């Protein structure tokens, strides 16, 4: 029998052809070529153990689109978004999309502002942060003041992209801790965190940990009080990675967008509740003055002079076309129907979980279709939410458990993200599986053995 090196990928004899290799090195270039069908089968088989996307309740990222969208996607694989001279129609569609978002978010002059697509909402968020830092620097220079030690105020439950922004661009992150009393950044004690070096405050429409909205209007009101007392005029950037594509359709009277005067920019994720395949993000500024001109580059590329406002250069244009397809395909009514259905499923799941004896809801999915729960204090010493997550994974469900951020890190929660595709029927199946696993865990006569208690999917 031939020996098989554990560092090699072996090929099933039925897939290999005479003269082809029967194994490939996992992490090195193979010496020779292979037929397309053989290479396909190797990659296909290697990825077979990935989970079922429909049962992945950890991720916010969209995993399904209609056949027509898939067809459009395959027609545009090769389009480079940066090459506006070669693909002017795609560039124009990009402008249509961010102008439609500007209108959706109540910009006073949607055509007269500025926006762009990005690889994802993290890049869009960083562009918003850079614009706030540059505006602060320019104002300080004009006043003859130091531009050292800028800071940004944000919740301790902020998504990791903001920690990256502060790290990469030398901005002090001033984290306002969340608590049982203040579960989100709500303006409480904000005056203790802002000063003349504050470039802005981040308000999150859909906190990653729990899905809760941070009250933008309430934060702005507190900043109004601070300006009246100190003269500090501090802007707000809204991280609407999820909520900016939920609130306009399902909570239209909620004021969180450009109706709030302190909001200078908003980002969202096209590949989350924008319903597009990954990766696509968007950012829109209130007006052209809110995005400093010196952040825009004009480059000579492939026969034309192009304006570029991005951290990346070459990037796919296909997702932009998919976003426009969905805007046309669904319209306001279609997005409302889909997002409201997700909210209905999330709130139904939350109510069902709240009825189970072990659990206490952290929130109920009434903001974005995301909610979290914890074990009731003193319920059991034999199992934790990590054990429940492991048991559900065995049934095919990915429902992460994780510790809350600093100051609440002793609290472990479990979270469900409801996306388009999780039907009421699947939700009922999920509840049945949760009940089944809880019954099993409650029947233990001693603690579950465990090696570790960390689940990282929640950051996505």
Coordinates of C-alpha atoms in Angstrom, one line a residue:
X1 CA 0.0 0.0 0.0
X2 CA 1.4 3.4 -1.0
X3 CA 2.2 5.6 1.9
X4 CA 0.3 8.9 2.3
X5 CA 2.1 12.0 3.6
X6 CA -0.2 13.9 6.0
X7 CA 1.1 17.1 4.4
X8 CA -0.3 16.0 1.0
X9 CA -3.8 16.0 -0.4
X10 CA -4.6 12.6 -1.9
X11 CA -6.8 12.3 -5.0
X12 CA -9.5 9.7 -5.2
X13 CA -8.5 7.3 -8.1
X14 CA -11.8 7.8 -9.8
X15 CA -11.0 11.6 -10.3
X16 CA -7.3 11.3 -11.3
X17 CA -6.4 10.7 -15.0
X18 CA -3.5 8.6 -16.3
X19 CA -0.3 10.6 -16.1
X20 CA -1.6 13.0 -13.4
X21 CA -0.3 13.2 -9.9
X22 CA -2.2 11.2 -7.3
X23 CA -1.5 13.7 -4.5
X24 CA -0.8 17.4 -4.1
X25 CA 1.3 19.2 -1.4
X26 CA -1.1 21.2 0.8
X27 CA 1.1 24.3 1.2
X28 CA 3.5 24.2 -1.8
X29 CA 3.1 24.7 -5.5
X30 CA 2.7 21.2 -7.2
X31 CA 5.4 20.5 -9.8
X32 CA 3.0 19.8 -12.7
X33 CA -0.3 20.9 -14.1
X34 CA -3.7 19.2 -13.6
X35 CA -6.9 19.0 -15.6
X36 CA -9.5 21.6 -14.7
X37 CA -11.9 18.9 -13.6
X38 CA -9.4 17.4 -11.2
X39 CA -8.4 20.7 -9.6
X40 CA -12.1 21.5 -9.2
X41 CA -12.8 18.2 -7.5
X42 CA -9.9 18.7 -5.1
X43 CA -11.0 22.1 -4.0
X44 CA -14.7 21.1 -4.0
X45 CA -13.9 18.2 -1.7
X46 CA -11.7 20.3 0.6
X47 CA -14.5 22.7 1.2
X48 CA -17.2 20.1 1.8
X49 CA -16.9 20.3 5.5
X50 CA -18.0 24.0 5.6
X51 CA -21.2 24.5 7.5
X52 CA -24.7 25.0 5.9
X53 CA -25.0 28.7 5.3
X54 CA -28.8 28.6 6.0
X55 CA -28.1 27.3 9.5
X56 CA -25.3 29.8 10.3
X57 CA -26.9 32.1 12.8
X58 CA -23.5 33.6 13.8
X59 CA -22.9 35.7 10.7
X60 CA -24.5 38.9 9.5
X61 CA -23.2 38.4 6.0
X62 CA -25.7 37.5 3.3
X63 CA -25.5 34.0 1.8
X64 CA -28.2 33.7 -0.8
X65 CA -29.4 35.6 -3.9
X66 CA -31.8 34.9 -6.6
X67 CA -30.8 33.0 -9.8
X68 CA -31.0 36.3 -11.8
X69 CA -28.6 37.9 -9.5
X70 CA -26.2 35.0 -9.7
X71 CA -26.4 35.3 -13.5
X72 CA -25.7 39.0 -13.3
X73 CA -22.8 38.3 -11.0
X74 CA -21.1 35.8 -13.4
X75 CA -21.4 38.4 -16.2
X76 CA -19.5 40.9 -14.1
X77 CA -16.8 38.9 -12.4
X78 CA -14.1 40.6 -14.4
X79 CA -15.1 44.2 -13.8
X80 CA -12.7 46.3 -11.8
X81 CA -14.5 49.1 -9.9
X82 CA -11.5 51.4 -10.0
X83 CA -11.3 51.4 -13.8
X84 CA -14.1 53.9 -14.4
X85 CA -12.8 54.8 -17.9
X86 CA -13.2 51.2 -19.1
X87 CA -16.4 50.5 -17.2
X88 CA -18.2 53.9 -17.2
X89 CA -21.7 52.3 -16.9
X90 CA -20.7 50.5 -13.7
X91 CA -19.3 53.7 -12.3
X92 CA -22.5 55.5 -13.1
X93 CA -24.5 52.8 -11.4
X94 CA -22.2 53.1 -8.3
X95 CA -23.2 56.8 -8.2
X96 CA -26.9 55.9 -8.5
X97 CA -26.6 53.5 -5.5
X98 CA -25.0 55.9 -3.0
X99 CA -27.4 58.7 -4.1
X100 CA -30.3 56.4 -3.5
X101 CA -28.9 55.7 0.0
X102 CA -28.4 59.4 0.6
X103 CA -32.0 60.0 -0.2
X104 CA -33.1 57.0 1.9
X105 CA -31.1 58.5 4.8
X106 CA -32.7 62.0 4.4
X107 CA -29.7 63.9 3.0
X108 CA -30.9 67.4 2.1
X109 CA -29.4 67.2 -1.4
X110 CA -28.7 63.6 -2.4
X111 CA -27.1 64.5 -5.7
X112 CA -25.1 67.3 -4.1
X113 CA -23.3 65.2 -1.5
X114 CA -20.5 62.6 -1.8
X115 CA -20.4 58.8 -1.3
X116 CA -18.6 55.7 -2.5
X117 CA -18.8 52.0 -2.5
X118 CA -16.1 50.0 -0.6
X119 CA -15.1 46.4 0.0
X120 CA -17.2 46.2 3.1
X121 CA -18.6 48.3 5.9
X122 CA -15.3 48.2 7.8
X123 CA -13.5 50.1 5.0
X124 CA -16.4 52.5 4.8
X125 CA -16.3 53.1 8.6
X126 CA -12.6 53.8 8.4
X127 CA -13.2 56.3 5.6
X128 CA -15.7 58.0 7.9
X129 CA -13.2 58.1 10.7
X130 CA -10.5 59.5 8.5
X131 CA -12.8 62.3 7.2
X132 CA -13.5 63.3 10.9
X133 CA -9.8 63.2 11.8
X134 CA -8.9 65.3 8.7
X135 CA -11.6 67.9 9.4
X136 CA -10.5 68.1 13.0
X137 CA -6.8 68.5 11.9
X138 CA -7.7 71.2 9.3
X139 CA -9.7 73.2 11.9
X140 CA -7.0 73.0 14.4
X141 CA -4.3 74.1 11.9
X142 CA -6.5 77.0 10.9
X143 CA -6.8 78.1 14.5
X144 CA -3.0 77.7 15.1
X145 CA -3.5 74.8 17.5
X146 CA -1.8 71.4 17.9
X147 CA -3.0 68.4 15.9
X148 CA -1.4 65.9 18.3
X149 CA -3.4 63.4 20.4
X150 CA -6.7 63.1 18.5
X151 CA -9.3 60.9 20.2
X152 CA -12.5 59.2 19.2
X153 CA -15.4 58.4 21.6
X154 CA -17.2 55.1 21.2
X155 CA -18.9 52.3 23.1
X156 CA -16.9 49.4 24.6
X157 CA -19.1 47.1 22.6
X158 CA -17.9 48.6 19.3
X159 CA -17.1 46.4 16.3
X160 CA -13.4 45.6 16.0
X161 CA -13.0 47.7 12.8
X162 CA -13.1 50.8 15.0
X163 CA -10.3 49.5 17.3
X164 CA -8.3 48.9 14.1
X165 CA -9.0 52.4 12.9
X166 CA -7.8 53.9 16.1
X167 CA -4.7 51.7 16.1
X168 CA -3.8 52.2 12.4
X169 CA -4.3 55.9 12.3
X170 CA -3.0 56.9 15.8
X171 CA -6.2 58.0 17.3
X172 CA -6.9 57.4 21.0
X173 CA -10.0 55.2 21.5
X174 CA -12.0 56.5 24.4
X175 CA -14.3 53.6 25.2
X176 CA -17.5 54.3 27.2
X177 CA -18.2 51.1 29.1
X178 CA -21.6 49.5 28.8
X179 CA -23.4 48.1 31.8
X180 CA -26.7 46.5 32.9
X181 CA -28.1 50.1 33.3
X182 CA -26.6 51.5 30.1
X183 CA -26.5 48.6 27.6
X184 CA -25.4 50.9 24.8
X185 CA -23.7 54.2 24.4
X186 CA -26.6 56.5 25.2
X187 CA -25.0 59.8 26.1
X188 CA -24.6 59.0 29.8
X189 CA -21.4 60.7 31.3
X190 CA -20.4 61.7 27.7
X191 CA -19.0 64.9 29.0
X192 CA -16.3 62.9 30.8
X193 CA -14.9 61.5 27.6
X194 CA -14.9 64.4 25.1
X195 CA -12.5 67.4 24.9
X196 CA -11.0 69.7 22.3
X197 CA -9.1 66.8 20.7
X198 CA -12.2 64.7 20.1
X199 CA -12.6 64.1 16.4
X200 CA -16.1 62.7 16.8
X201 CA -18.4 60.2 18.5
X202 CA -19.4 56.9 16.9
X203 CA -23.1 55.8 17.2
X204 CA -23.8 52.2 16.3
X205 CA -27.1 51.3 14.7
X206 CA -27.0 47.6 15.6
X207 CA -24.3 46.7 18.2
X208 CA -22.5 43.6 17.0
X209 CA -22.8 41.9 20.4
X210 CA -26.6 42.2 20.8
X211 CA -28.1 44.0 17.8
X212 CA -29.3 47.0 19.9
X213 CA -29.5 50.5 18.5
X214 CA -27.6 53.3 20.1
X215 CA -29.9 56.3 20.4
X216 CA -28.4 58.8 17.9
X217 CA -30.8 61.6 18.7
X218 CA -30.2 61.2 22.4
X219 CA -26.4 61.2 21.9
X220 CA -26.7 64.3 19.7
X221 CA -28.8 66.1 22.4
X222 CA -26.1 65.4 25.0
X223 CA -23.5 66.8 22.6
X224 CA -25.7 69.9 22.1
X225 CA -25.6 70.4 25.9
X226 CA -21.8 69.9 25.9
X227 CA -21.4 72.5 23.1
X228 CA -23.5 75.0 25.0
X229 CA -21.4 74.5 28.1
X230 CA -17.9 74.3 26.5
X231 CA -18.1 75.5 22.9
X232 CA -17.0 72.1 21.6
X233 CA -18.8 71.2 18.3
X234 CA -18.4 67.4 18.0
X235 CA -19.8 65.5 15.0
X236 CA -21.3 62.0 14.9
X237 CA -20.5 59.2 12.5
X238 CA -23.2 56.5 12.4
X239 CA -22.0 53.0 12.0
X240 CA -25.1 51.6 10.3
X241 CA -23.4 48.4 9.1
X242 CA -26.7 46.6 9.8
X243 CA -29.3 49.1 11.1
X244 CA -28.9 51.6 8.2
X245 CA -30.6 49.0 6.0
X246 CA -33.3 48.1 8.6
X247 CA -34.4 51.3 10.3
X248 CA -35.4 53.2 7.1
X249 CA -37.9 50.4 6.2
X250 CA -39.1 49.1 9.5
X251 CA -38.7 52.0 11.9
X252 CA -39.1 55.0 9.5
X253 CA -40.0 57.5 12.3
X254 CA -36.8 56.8 14.2
X255 CA -34.4 59.8 13.8
X256 CA -30.9 58.5 13.5
X257 CA -29.7 59.6 10.1
X258 CA -29.1 63.0 8.4
X259 CA -32.2 64.3 10.1
X260 CA -30.0 64.6 13.1
X261 CA -27.8 67.7 12.4
X262 CA -24.7 66.4 14.1
X263 CA -24.5 63.3 11.9
X264 CA -21.9 64.0 9.2
X265 CA -21.5 60.5 7.7
X266 CA -23.1 57.1 7.6
X267 CA -21.7 53.7 6.6
X268 CA -23.6 50.5 5.9
X269 CA -22.8 47.0 4.6
X270 CA -24.3 46.0 1.3
X271 CA -23.5 42.4 2.1
X272 CA -25.4 42.3 5.3
X273 CA -29.0 43.6 5.3
X274 CA -28.3 45.2 1.9
X275 CA -28.7 41.5 0.9
X276 CA -25.8 41.3 -1.6
X277 CA -23.1 38.6 -1.7
X278 CA -19.9 39.7 0.1
X279 CA -18.0 42.0 0.0
X280 CA -19.6 45.4 -0.4
X281 CA -20.0 48.5 1.8
X282 CA -21.2 52.0 1.4
X283 CA -20.5 55.4 2.9
X284 CA -22.3 58.7 2.4
X285 CA -21.5 62.1 3.8
X286 CA -24.0 64.7 4.7
X287 CA -22.6 67.1 2.1
X288 CA -19.4 67.7 0.2
X289 CA -18.0 69.9 2.9
X290 CA -18.2 66.9 5.3
X291 CA -15.6 65.0 3.3
X292 CA -12.4 67.0 3.0
X293 CA -11.3 67.4 -0.6
X294 CA -7.7 66.4 0.3
X295 CA -8.9 62.8 0.9
X296 CA -9.8 62.5 -2.8
X297 CA -7.2 61.4 -5.2
X298 CA -7.2 62.0 -8.9
X299 CA -5.1 59.4 -10.7
X300 CA -4.2 58.7 -14.3
X301 CA -5.2 55.1 -14.9
X302 CA -5.8 53.1 -18.1
X303 CA -6.5 56.1 -20.3
X304 CA -8.4 58.5 -18.0
X305 CA -8.1 60.6 -14.9
X306 CA -10.2 59.0 -12.1
X307 CA -11.3 60.3 -8.7
X308 CA -10.8 57.7 -6.0
X309 CA -11.9 57.7 -2.4
X310 CA -11.0 54.4 -0.9
X311 CA -8.4 52.5 1.1
X312 CA -8.3 49.8 -1.6
X313 CA -7.5 50.3 -5.3
X314 CA -8.6 47.5 -7.6
X315 CA -11.8 45.9 -6.3
X316 CA -14.7 44.0 -7.8
X317 CA -17.5 45.9 -9.5
X318 CA -19.9 43.0 -9.7
X319 CA -21.4 43.6 -6.2
X320 CA -22.2 47.2 -7.1
X321 CA -24.3 45.9 -10.0
X322 CA -26.0 43.4 -7.6
X323 CA -26.8 46.2 -5.2
X324 CA -28.4 48.2 -7.9
X325 CA -30.3 45.1 -9.1
X326 CA -31.7 44.6 -5.6
X327 CA -32.7 48.3 -5.3
X328 CA -34.6 48.0 -8.5
X329 CA -35.9 44.5 -7.9
X330 CA -37.2 45.1 -4.4
X331 CA -37.8 48.8 -4.1
X332 CA -38.9 50.3 -0.8
X333 CA -41.8 47.9 -0.4
X334 CA -39.7 44.8 -1.1
X335 CA -37.0 45.7 1.4
X336 CA -39.7 46.5 4.0
X337 CA -41.3 43.1 3.5
X338 CA -38.1 41.2 3.7
X339 CA -36.6 43.1 6.7
X340 CA -39.9 43.0 8.6
X341 CA -40.1 39.3 8.1
X342 CA -36.6 38.9 9.5
X343 CA -37.7 41.0 12.5
X344 CA -40.8 38.9 13.0
X345 CA -38.8 35.7 13.0
X346 CA -36.2 37.2 15.4
X347 CA -38.9 38.4 17.8
X348 CA -40.7 35.1 17.6
X349 CA -37.5 33.3 18.4
X350 CA -36.8 35.6 21.3
X351 CA -40.2 35.1 22.8
X352 CA -39.8 31.3 22.6
X353 CA -36.4 31.3 24.1
X354 CA -37.6 33.7 26.9
X355 CA -40.1 31.0 27.9
X356 CA -37.5 28.3 28.5
X357 CA -36.6 28.0 32.2
X358 CA -32.8 28.4 31.9
X359 CA -32.7 31.7 29.9
X360 CA -33.0 35.5 30.4
X361 CA -33.1 37.8 27.4
X362 CA -30.5 40.5 27.0
X363 CA -32.6 42.1 24.3
X364 CA -35.6 41.0 22.2
X365 CA -34.7 41.7 18.5
X366 CA -36.9 44.8 18.2
X367 CA -34.1 46.9 16.7
X368 CA -32.3 44.8 14.1
X369 CA -33.2 41.1 13.7
X370 CA -30.6 40.1 16.3
X371 CA -30.9 39.2 19.9
X372 CA -29.0 37.7 22.8
X373 CA -29.7 35.8 26.0
X374 CA -27.9 34.6 29.1
X375 CA -28.3 31.8 31.6
X376 CA -30.2 32.9 34.7
X377 CA -28.0 33.4 37.7
X378 CA -27.7 30.2 39.7
X379 CA -29.6 28.1 37.2
X380 CA -27.0 25.3 36.9
X381 CA -23.4 24.4 37.7
X382 CA -23.3 21.6 35.2
X383 CA -23.4 23.4 31.9
X384 CA -22.9 26.8 30.2
X385 CA -24.0 28.5 27.0
X386 CA -20.8 27.2 25.4
X387 CA -22.0 23.7 26.0
X388 CA -25.3 24.5 24.4
X389 CA -23.5 26.1 21.4
X390 CA -21.5 22.9 21.0
X391 CA -24.6 20.7 21.2
X392 CA -26.4 22.8 18.6
X393 CA -23.3 22.7 16.3
X394 CA -23.6 18.9 16.3
X395 CA -27.2 19.4 15.0
X396 CA -25.9 21.7 12.2
X397 CA -26.7 25.1 13.9
X398 CA -24.1 27.7 14.5
X399 CA -25.3 29.8 17.4
X400 CA -22.3 31.4 19.1
X401 CA -21.7 32.0 22.8
X402 CA -19.2 34.6 23.9
X403 CA -18.3 36.9 26.7
X404 CA -19.6 40.5 26.7
X405 CA -17.0 43.4 26.4
X406 CA -15.0 44.9 29.1
X407 CA -16.8 45.8 32.4
X408 CA -19.3 43.0 31.6
X409 CA -16.9 40.3 30.5
X410 CA -18.1 38.0 33.3
X411 CA -21.4 37.7 31.5
X412 CA -21.7 35.2 28.7
X413 CA -24.4 35.5 26.2
X414 CA -25.6 33.6 23.2
X415 CA -26.7 35.4 20.0
X416 CA -28.9 34.7 17.0
X417 CA -28.7 36.7 13.8
X418 CA -31.8 36.3 11.6
X419 CA -31.1 36.9 7.9
X420 CA -33.2 36.5 4.8
X421 CA -33.6 32.7 4.4
X422 CA -34.3 31.8 8.0
X423 CA -38.0 31.0 7.7
X424 CA -40.6 30.6 10.4
X425 CA -40.5 26.9 9.8
X426 CA -36.7 26.7 10.3
X427 CA -37.1 28.9 13.4
X428 CA -39.5 26.4 14.8
X429 CA -37.0 23.6 14.1
X430 CA -34.3 25.6 15.8
X431 CA -36.4 26.0 18.9
X432 CA -37.2 22.3 19.0
X433 CA -33.5 21.6 18.8
X434 CA -32.7 24.1 21.6
X435 CA -35.3 22.5 23.8
X436 CA -33.9 19.0 23.0
X437 CA -30.4 20.0 23.9
X438 CA -31.5 21.9 27.0
X439 CA -33.3 18.7 28.2
X440 CA -30.1 16.7 27.6
X441 CA -27.9 19.2 29.5
X442 CA -30.4 19.5 32.3
X443 CA -30.2 15.7 32.7
X444 CA -26.5 15.7 33.4
X445 CA -25.5 14.4 36.9
X446 CA -22.3 16.4 36.9
X447 CA -20.5 19.2 35.0
X448 CA -19.8 19.0 31.3
X449 CA -16.0 18.5 30.6
X450 CA -14.6 21.3 28.6
X451 CA -11.2 22.4 27.2
X452 CA -12.0 26.0 26.5
X453 CA -14.9 28.5 26.3
X454 CA -14.4 30.8 23.4
X455 CA -16.4 31.4 20.3
X456 CA -15.2 34.1 17.9
X457 CA -17.9 34.2 15.2
X458 CA -19.7 37.1 16.9
X459 CA -17.2 39.7 15.6
X460 CA -18.3 39.2 11.9

